[in-house]
């Protein structure tokens, strides 16, 4: 099975900083990758799919890129409401595995 | 407005069984695939199962294959997860999620609030 590895596991940044989260697949998955945000105590929310397509209603501060094995989620200017854990998920084939998550905090 | 409401979570002994339900509203249920995802306390998300819009195709994570069965009733706008041979490691909040992929996972674009399953003696 393909493994999904996110890095870093956690990060702390200042409001207004540019933040980048990486998701790496152990084998190529083309562009079949989604990103989710889970704010503390809340339900996960879809941010991005097909690696770079922003889900309707999601802030344009978020962007995604990548294909094959390496993907990134970027927050252009970190805001307090972005404090959350972010997960990637592959959906090229079963099992549709999530990455381990990246916890983003405000410094 | 899309609504997904899970129910059926409970405290169950190891080796026991439980059936979760997810009631869907606000969209045309039979045009979407559906998924179950779980989250153990303090842990990350774990995808566990998908069912296609017409129930012809199902997928399972290795961790639940052979023990859990996903099903749906399009006439009742409902999704189910039959959980058998439950283990301590199955303790988690279980979420149902809508999936625009009709025959395989595409993305999980709406999530329920979750239902807690606790496996303990």
mmCIF file of N, CA, C and O in Angstrom, chain A residues 1 34 36 38 42-46 48-50 55 87 89-92 94-100, chain B residues 35 37 39 43-47 50 59-62 95 104-114:
data_model
loop_
_atom_site.group_PDB
_atom_site.id
_atom_site.type_symbol
_atom_site.label_atom_id
_atom_site.label_comp_id
_atom_site.label_asym_id
_atom_site.label_seq_id
_atom_site.Cartn_x
_atom_site.Cartn_y
_atom_site.Cartn_z
ATOM 1 N N UNK A 1 0.836 -1.194 0.000
ATOM 2 C CA UNK A 1 0.000 0.000 0.000
ATOM 3 C C UNK A 1 0.875 1.249 0.000
ATOM 4 O O UNK A 1 1.959 1.283 0.565
ATOM 5 N N UNK A 34 -6.162 15.255 -1.916
ATOM 6 C CA UNK A 34 -7.019 16.251 -1.279
ATOM 7 C C UNK A 34 -6.392 16.699 0.034
ATOM 8 O O UNK A 34 -5.604 15.963 0.643
ATOM 9 N N UNK A 36 -7.407 18.572 3.857
ATOM 10 C CA UNK A 36 -8.473 18.863 4.803
ATOM 11 C C UNK A 36 -7.922 19.661 5.970
ATOM 12 O O UNK A 36 -6.751 19.511 6.349
ATOM 13 N N UNK A 38 -8.806 20.515 10.022
ATOM 14 C CA UNK A 38 -9.614 20.207 11.193
ATOM 15 C C UNK A 38 -9.232 21.178 12.309
ATOM 16 O O UNK A 38 -8.178 21.038 12.940
ATOM 17 N N UNK A 42 -13.458 20.507 16.069
ATOM 18 C CA UNK A 42 -14.429 20.587 14.970
ATOM 19 C C UNK A 42 -14.267 19.424 13.992
ATOM 20 O O UNK A 42 -13.340 18.627 14.067
ATOM 21 N N UNK A 43 -15.201 19.364 13.076
ATOM 22 C CA UNK A 43 -15.238 18.340 12.051
ATOM 23 C C UNK A 43 -14.266 18.704 10.930
ATOM 24 O O UNK A 43 -14.093 19.889 10.625
ATOM 25 N N UNK A 44 -13.624 17.723 10.303
ATOM 26 C CA UNK A 44 -12.754 18.043 9.166
ATOM 27 C C UNK A 44 -13.516 18.757 8.047
ATOM 28 O O UNK A 44 -14.713 18.524 7.838
ATOM 29 N N UNK A 45 -12.773 19.579 7.337
ATOM 30 C CA UNK A 45 -13.336 20.380 6.245
ATOM 31 C C UNK A 45 -12.439 20.248 5.026
ATOM 32 O O UNK A 45 -11.212 20.359 5.128
ATOM 33 N N UNK A 46 -13.056 19.994 3.868
ATOM 34 C CA UNK A 46 -12.287 19.890 2.629
ATOM 35 C C UNK A 46 -11.770 21.263 2.202
ATOM 36 O O UNK A 46 -12.533 22.225 2.096
ATOM 37 N N UNK A 48 -9.039 21.463 -0.487
ATOM 38 C CA UNK A 48 -8.448 21.388 -1.810
ATOM 39 C C UNK A 48 -8.593 19.971 -2.336
ATOM 40 O O UNK A 48 -8.545 19.014 -1.555
ATOM 41 N N UNK A 49 -8.759 19.816 -3.636
ATOM 42 C CA UNK A 49 -8.750 18.503 -4.237
ATOM 43 C C UNK A 49 -8.047 18.583 -5.591
ATOM 44 O O UNK A 49 -7.729 19.683 -6.073
ATOM 45 N N UNK A 50 -7.776 17.425 -6.153
ATOM 46 C CA UNK A 50 -6.967 17.351 -7.380
ATOM 47 C C UNK A 50 -5.683 18.169 -7.210
ATOM 48 O O UNK A 50 -5.222 18.826 -8.133
ATOM 49 N N UNK A 55 -11.585 24.173 -2.931
ATOM 50 C CA UNK A 55 -12.991 23.875 -2.713
ATOM 51 C C UNK A 55 -13.776 25.181 -2.602
ATOM 52 O O UNK A 55 -13.283 26.180 -2.037
ATOM 53 N N UNK A 87 -4.607 17.667 7.019
ATOM 54 C CA UNK A 87 -4.394 16.307 6.558
ATOM 55 C C UNK A 87 -4.439 16.251 5.032
ATOM 56 O O UNK A 87 -5.311 16.882 4.404
ATOM 57 N N UNK A 89 -4.921 13.470 1.791
ATOM 58 C CA UNK A 89 -5.520 12.166 1.522
ATOM 59 C C UNK A 89 -5.327 11.828 0.049
ATOM 60 O O UNK A 89 -5.608 12.643 -0.823
ATOM 61 N N UNK A 90 -4.864 10.636 -0.216
ATOM 62 C CA UNK A 90 -4.738 10.155 -1.585
ATOM 63 C C UNK A 90 -6.032 9.507 -2.026
ATOM 64 O O UNK A 90 -6.729 8.885 -1.235
ATOM 65 N N UNK A 91 -6.356 9.632 -3.302
ATOM 66 C CA UNK A 91 -7.556 8.956 -3.779
ATOM 67 C C UNK A 91 -7.372 8.382 -5.185
ATOM 68 O O UNK A 91 -8.324 8.250 -5.954
ATOM 69 N N UNK A 92 -6.122 7.998 -5.470
ATOM 70 C CA UNK A 92 -5.886 7.358 -6.765
ATOM 71 C C UNK A 92 -6.448 5.940 -6.787
ATOM 72 O O UNK A 92 -6.934 5.463 -7.814
ATOM 73 N N UNK A 94 -7.651 2.444 -3.831
ATOM 74 C CA UNK A 94 -7.814 1.991 -2.457
ATOM 75 C C UNK A 94 -6.525 1.353 -1.957
ATOM 76 O O UNK A 94 -5.849 0.664 -2.722
ATOM 77 N N UNK A 95 -6.157 1.512 -0.699
ATOM 78 C CA UNK A 95 -6.847 2.275 0.340
ATOM 79 C C UNK A 95 -6.607 3.773 0.210
ATOM 80 O O UNK A 95 -5.535 4.214 -0.183
ATOM 81 N N UNK A 96 -7.638 4.552 0.546
ATOM 82 C CA UNK A 96 -7.629 5.999 0.338
ATOM 83 C C UNK A 96 -7.087 6.685 1.595
ATOM 84 O O UNK A 96 -7.786 7.387 2.297
ATOM 85 N N UNK A 97 -5.824 6.508 1.797
ATOM 86 C CA UNK A 97 -5.134 6.809 3.044
ATOM 87 C C UNK A 97 -4.967 8.302 3.300
ATOM 88 O O UNK A 97 -4.680 9.075 2.368
ATOM 89 N N UNK A 98 -5.093 8.667 4.570
ATOM 90 C CA UNK A 98 -4.748 10.015 5.011
ATOM 91 C C UNK A 98 -3.289 10.052 5.457
ATOM 92 O O UNK A 98 -2.753 9.043 5.933
ATOM 93 N N UNK A 99 -2.693 11.236 5.357
ATOM 94 C CA UNK A 99 -1.414 11.466 5.989
ATOM 95 C C UNK A 99 -1.604 11.611 7.491
ATOM 96 O O UNK A 99 -2.726 11.696 7.984
ATOM 97 N N UNK A 100 -0.519 11.664 8.212
ATOM 98 C CA UNK A 100 -0.571 11.699 9.665
ATOM 99 C C UNK A 100 -0.976 13.034 10.272
ATOM 100 O O UNK A 100 -1.267 13.115 11.469
ATOM 101 N N UNK B 35 -18.525 7.725 2.362
ATOM 102 C CA UNK B 35 -17.387 7.154 3.071
ATOM 103 C C UNK B 35 -17.638 7.136 4.579
ATOM 104 O O UNK B 35 -18.412 7.955 5.099
ATOM 105 N N UNK B 37 -15.081 7.481 7.918
ATOM 106 C CA UNK B 37 -13.747 7.837 8.387
ATOM 107 C C UNK B 37 -13.801 7.830 9.911
ATOM 108 O O UNK B 37 -14.803 8.257 10.494
ATOM 109 N N UNK B 39 -11.668 8.525 13.805
ATOM 110 C CA UNK B 39 -10.591 9.258 14.468
ATOM 111 C C UNK B 39 -10.517 8.799 15.917
ATOM 112 O O UNK B 39 -11.415 9.103 16.713
ATOM 113 N N UNK B 43 -5.911 11.241 18.000
ATOM 114 C CA UNK B 43 -5.154 10.744 16.854
ATOM 115 C C UNK B 43 -5.639 11.366 15.548
ATOM 116 O O UNK B 43 -6.555 12.204 15.546
ATOM 117 N N UNK B 44 -5.043 10.955 14.448
ATOM 118 C CA UNK B 44 -5.389 11.478 13.142
ATOM 119 C C UNK B 44 -6.578 10.769 12.514
ATOM 120 O O UNK B 44 -7.208 9.896 13.111
ATOM 121 N N UNK B 45 -6.868 11.170 11.291
ATOM 122 C CA UNK B 45 -7.987 10.612 10.545
ATOM 123 C C UNK B 45 -7.586 9.285 9.898
ATOM 124 O O UNK B 45 -6.466 9.145 9.406
ATOM 125 N N UNK B 46 -8.515 8.351 9.913
ATOM 126 C CA UNK B 46 -8.302 7.065 9.256
ATOM 127 C C UNK B 46 -9.487 6.760 8.352
ATOM 128 O O UNK B 46 -10.601 6.554 8.838
ATOM 129 N N UNK B 47 -9.265 6.731 7.039
ATOM 130 C CA UNK B 47 -10.318 6.325 6.117
ATOM 131 C C UNK B 47 -10.573 4.840 6.311
ATOM 132 O O UNK B 47 -9.631 4.052 6.380
ATOM 133 N N UNK B 50 -15.637 2.965 1.713
ATOM 134 C CA UNK B 50 -16.357 3.718 0.682
ATOM 135 C C UNK B 50 -17.402 2.816 0.055
ATOM 136 O O UNK B 50 -17.169 1.609 -0.111
ATOM 137 N N UNK B 59 -15.146 -0.438 -0.861
ATOM 138 C CA UNK B 59 -13.732 -0.552 -0.523
ATOM 139 C C UNK B 59 -13.599 -0.479 0.994
ATOM 140 O O UNK B 59 -14.378 0.210 1.658
ATOM 141 N N UNK B 60 -12.568 -1.146 1.501
ATOM 142 C CA UNK B 60 -12.320 -1.151 2.933
ATOM 143 C C UNK B 60 -10.833 -0.985 3.210
ATOM 144 O O UNK B 60 -9.986 -1.454 2.457
ATOM 145 N N UNK B 61 -10.533 -0.354 4.343
ATOM 146 C CA UNK B 61 -9.164 -0.358 4.838
ATOM 147 C C UNK B 61 -8.829 -1.754 5.358
ATOM 148 O O UNK B 61 -9.722 -2.494 5.823
ATOM 149 N N UNK B 62 -7.559 -2.104 5.281
ATOM 150 C CA UNK B 62 -7.134 -3.428 5.761
ATOM 151 C C UNK B 62 -7.524 -3.649 7.222
ATOM 152 O O UNK B 62 -7.824 -4.776 7.625
ATOM 153 N N UNK B 95 -17.069 9.187 11.518
ATOM 154 C CA UNK B 95 -17.705 10.191 10.678
ATOM 155 C C UNK B 95 -18.196 9.561 9.383
ATOM 156 O O UNK B 95 -17.479 8.756 8.775
ATOM 157 N N UNK B 104 -15.734 5.603 -7.014
ATOM 158 C CA UNK B 104 -14.535 5.493 -6.171
ATOM 159 C C UNK B 104 -14.358 6.829 -5.465
ATOM 160 O O UNK B 104 -14.966 7.825 -5.847
ATOM 161 N N UNK B 105 -13.521 6.837 -4.456
ATOM 162 C CA UNK B 105 -13.321 8.067 -3.695
ATOM 163 C C UNK B 105 -12.790 9.174 -4.618
ATOM 164 O O UNK B 105 -11.889 8.947 -5.427
ATOM 165 N N UNK B 106 -13.390 10.349 -4.479
ATOM 166 C CA UNK B 106 -12.919 11.528 -5.213
ATOM 167 C C UNK B 106 -12.470 12.619 -4.228
ATOM 168 O O UNK B 106 -11.467 13.269 -4.443
ATOM 169 N N UNK B 107 -13.247 12.842 -3.227
ATOM 170 C CA UNK B 107 -12.936 13.757 -2.141
ATOM 171 C C UNK B 107 -14.118 13.719 -1.191
ATOM 172 O O UNK B 107 -15.224 13.362 -1.582
ATOM 173 N N UNK B 108 -13.883 14.091 0.049
ATOM 174 C CA UNK B 108 -14.939 14.051 1.057
ATOM 175 C C UNK B 108 -15.365 15.488 1.308
ATOM 176 O O UNK B 108 -14.701 16.222 2.040
ATOM 177 N N UNK B 109 -16.460 15.911 0.672
ATOM 178 C CA UNK B 109 -16.767 17.343 0.655
ATOM 179 C C UNK B 109 -17.749 17.806 1.719
ATOM 180 O O UNK B 109 -17.957 19.002 1.875
ATOM 181 N N UNK B 110 -18.374 16.890 2.417
ATOM 182 C CA UNK B 110 -19.232 17.239 3.547
ATOM 183 C C UNK B 110 -19.148 16.112 4.570
ATOM 184 O O UNK B 110 -19.173 14.938 4.196
ATOM 185 N N UNK B 111 -19.056 16.506 5.848
ATOM 186 C CA UNK B 111 -18.875 15.556 6.927
ATOM 187 C C UNK B 111 -19.977 15.711 7.967
ATOM 188 O O UNK B 111 -20.453 16.807 8.216
ATOM 189 N N UNK B 112 -20.338 14.586 8.569
ATOM 190 C CA UNK B 112 -21.228 14.641 9.715
ATOM 191 C C UNK B 112 -20.469 15.051 10.969
ATOM 192 O O UNK B 112 -19.253 15.256 10.931
ATOM 193 N N UNK B 113 -21.182 15.143 12.058
ATOM 194 C CA UNK B 113 -20.590 15.548 13.335
ATOM 195 C C UNK B 113 -19.898 14.386 14.051
ATOM 196 O O UNK B 113 -19.126 14.603 14.982
ATOM 197 N N UNK B 114 -20.178 13.175 13.630
ATOM 198 C CA UNK B 114 -19.510 12.014 14.207
ATOM 199 C C UNK B 114 -20.306 11.362 15.323
ATOM 200 O O UNK B 114 -21.143 11.994 15.976
#
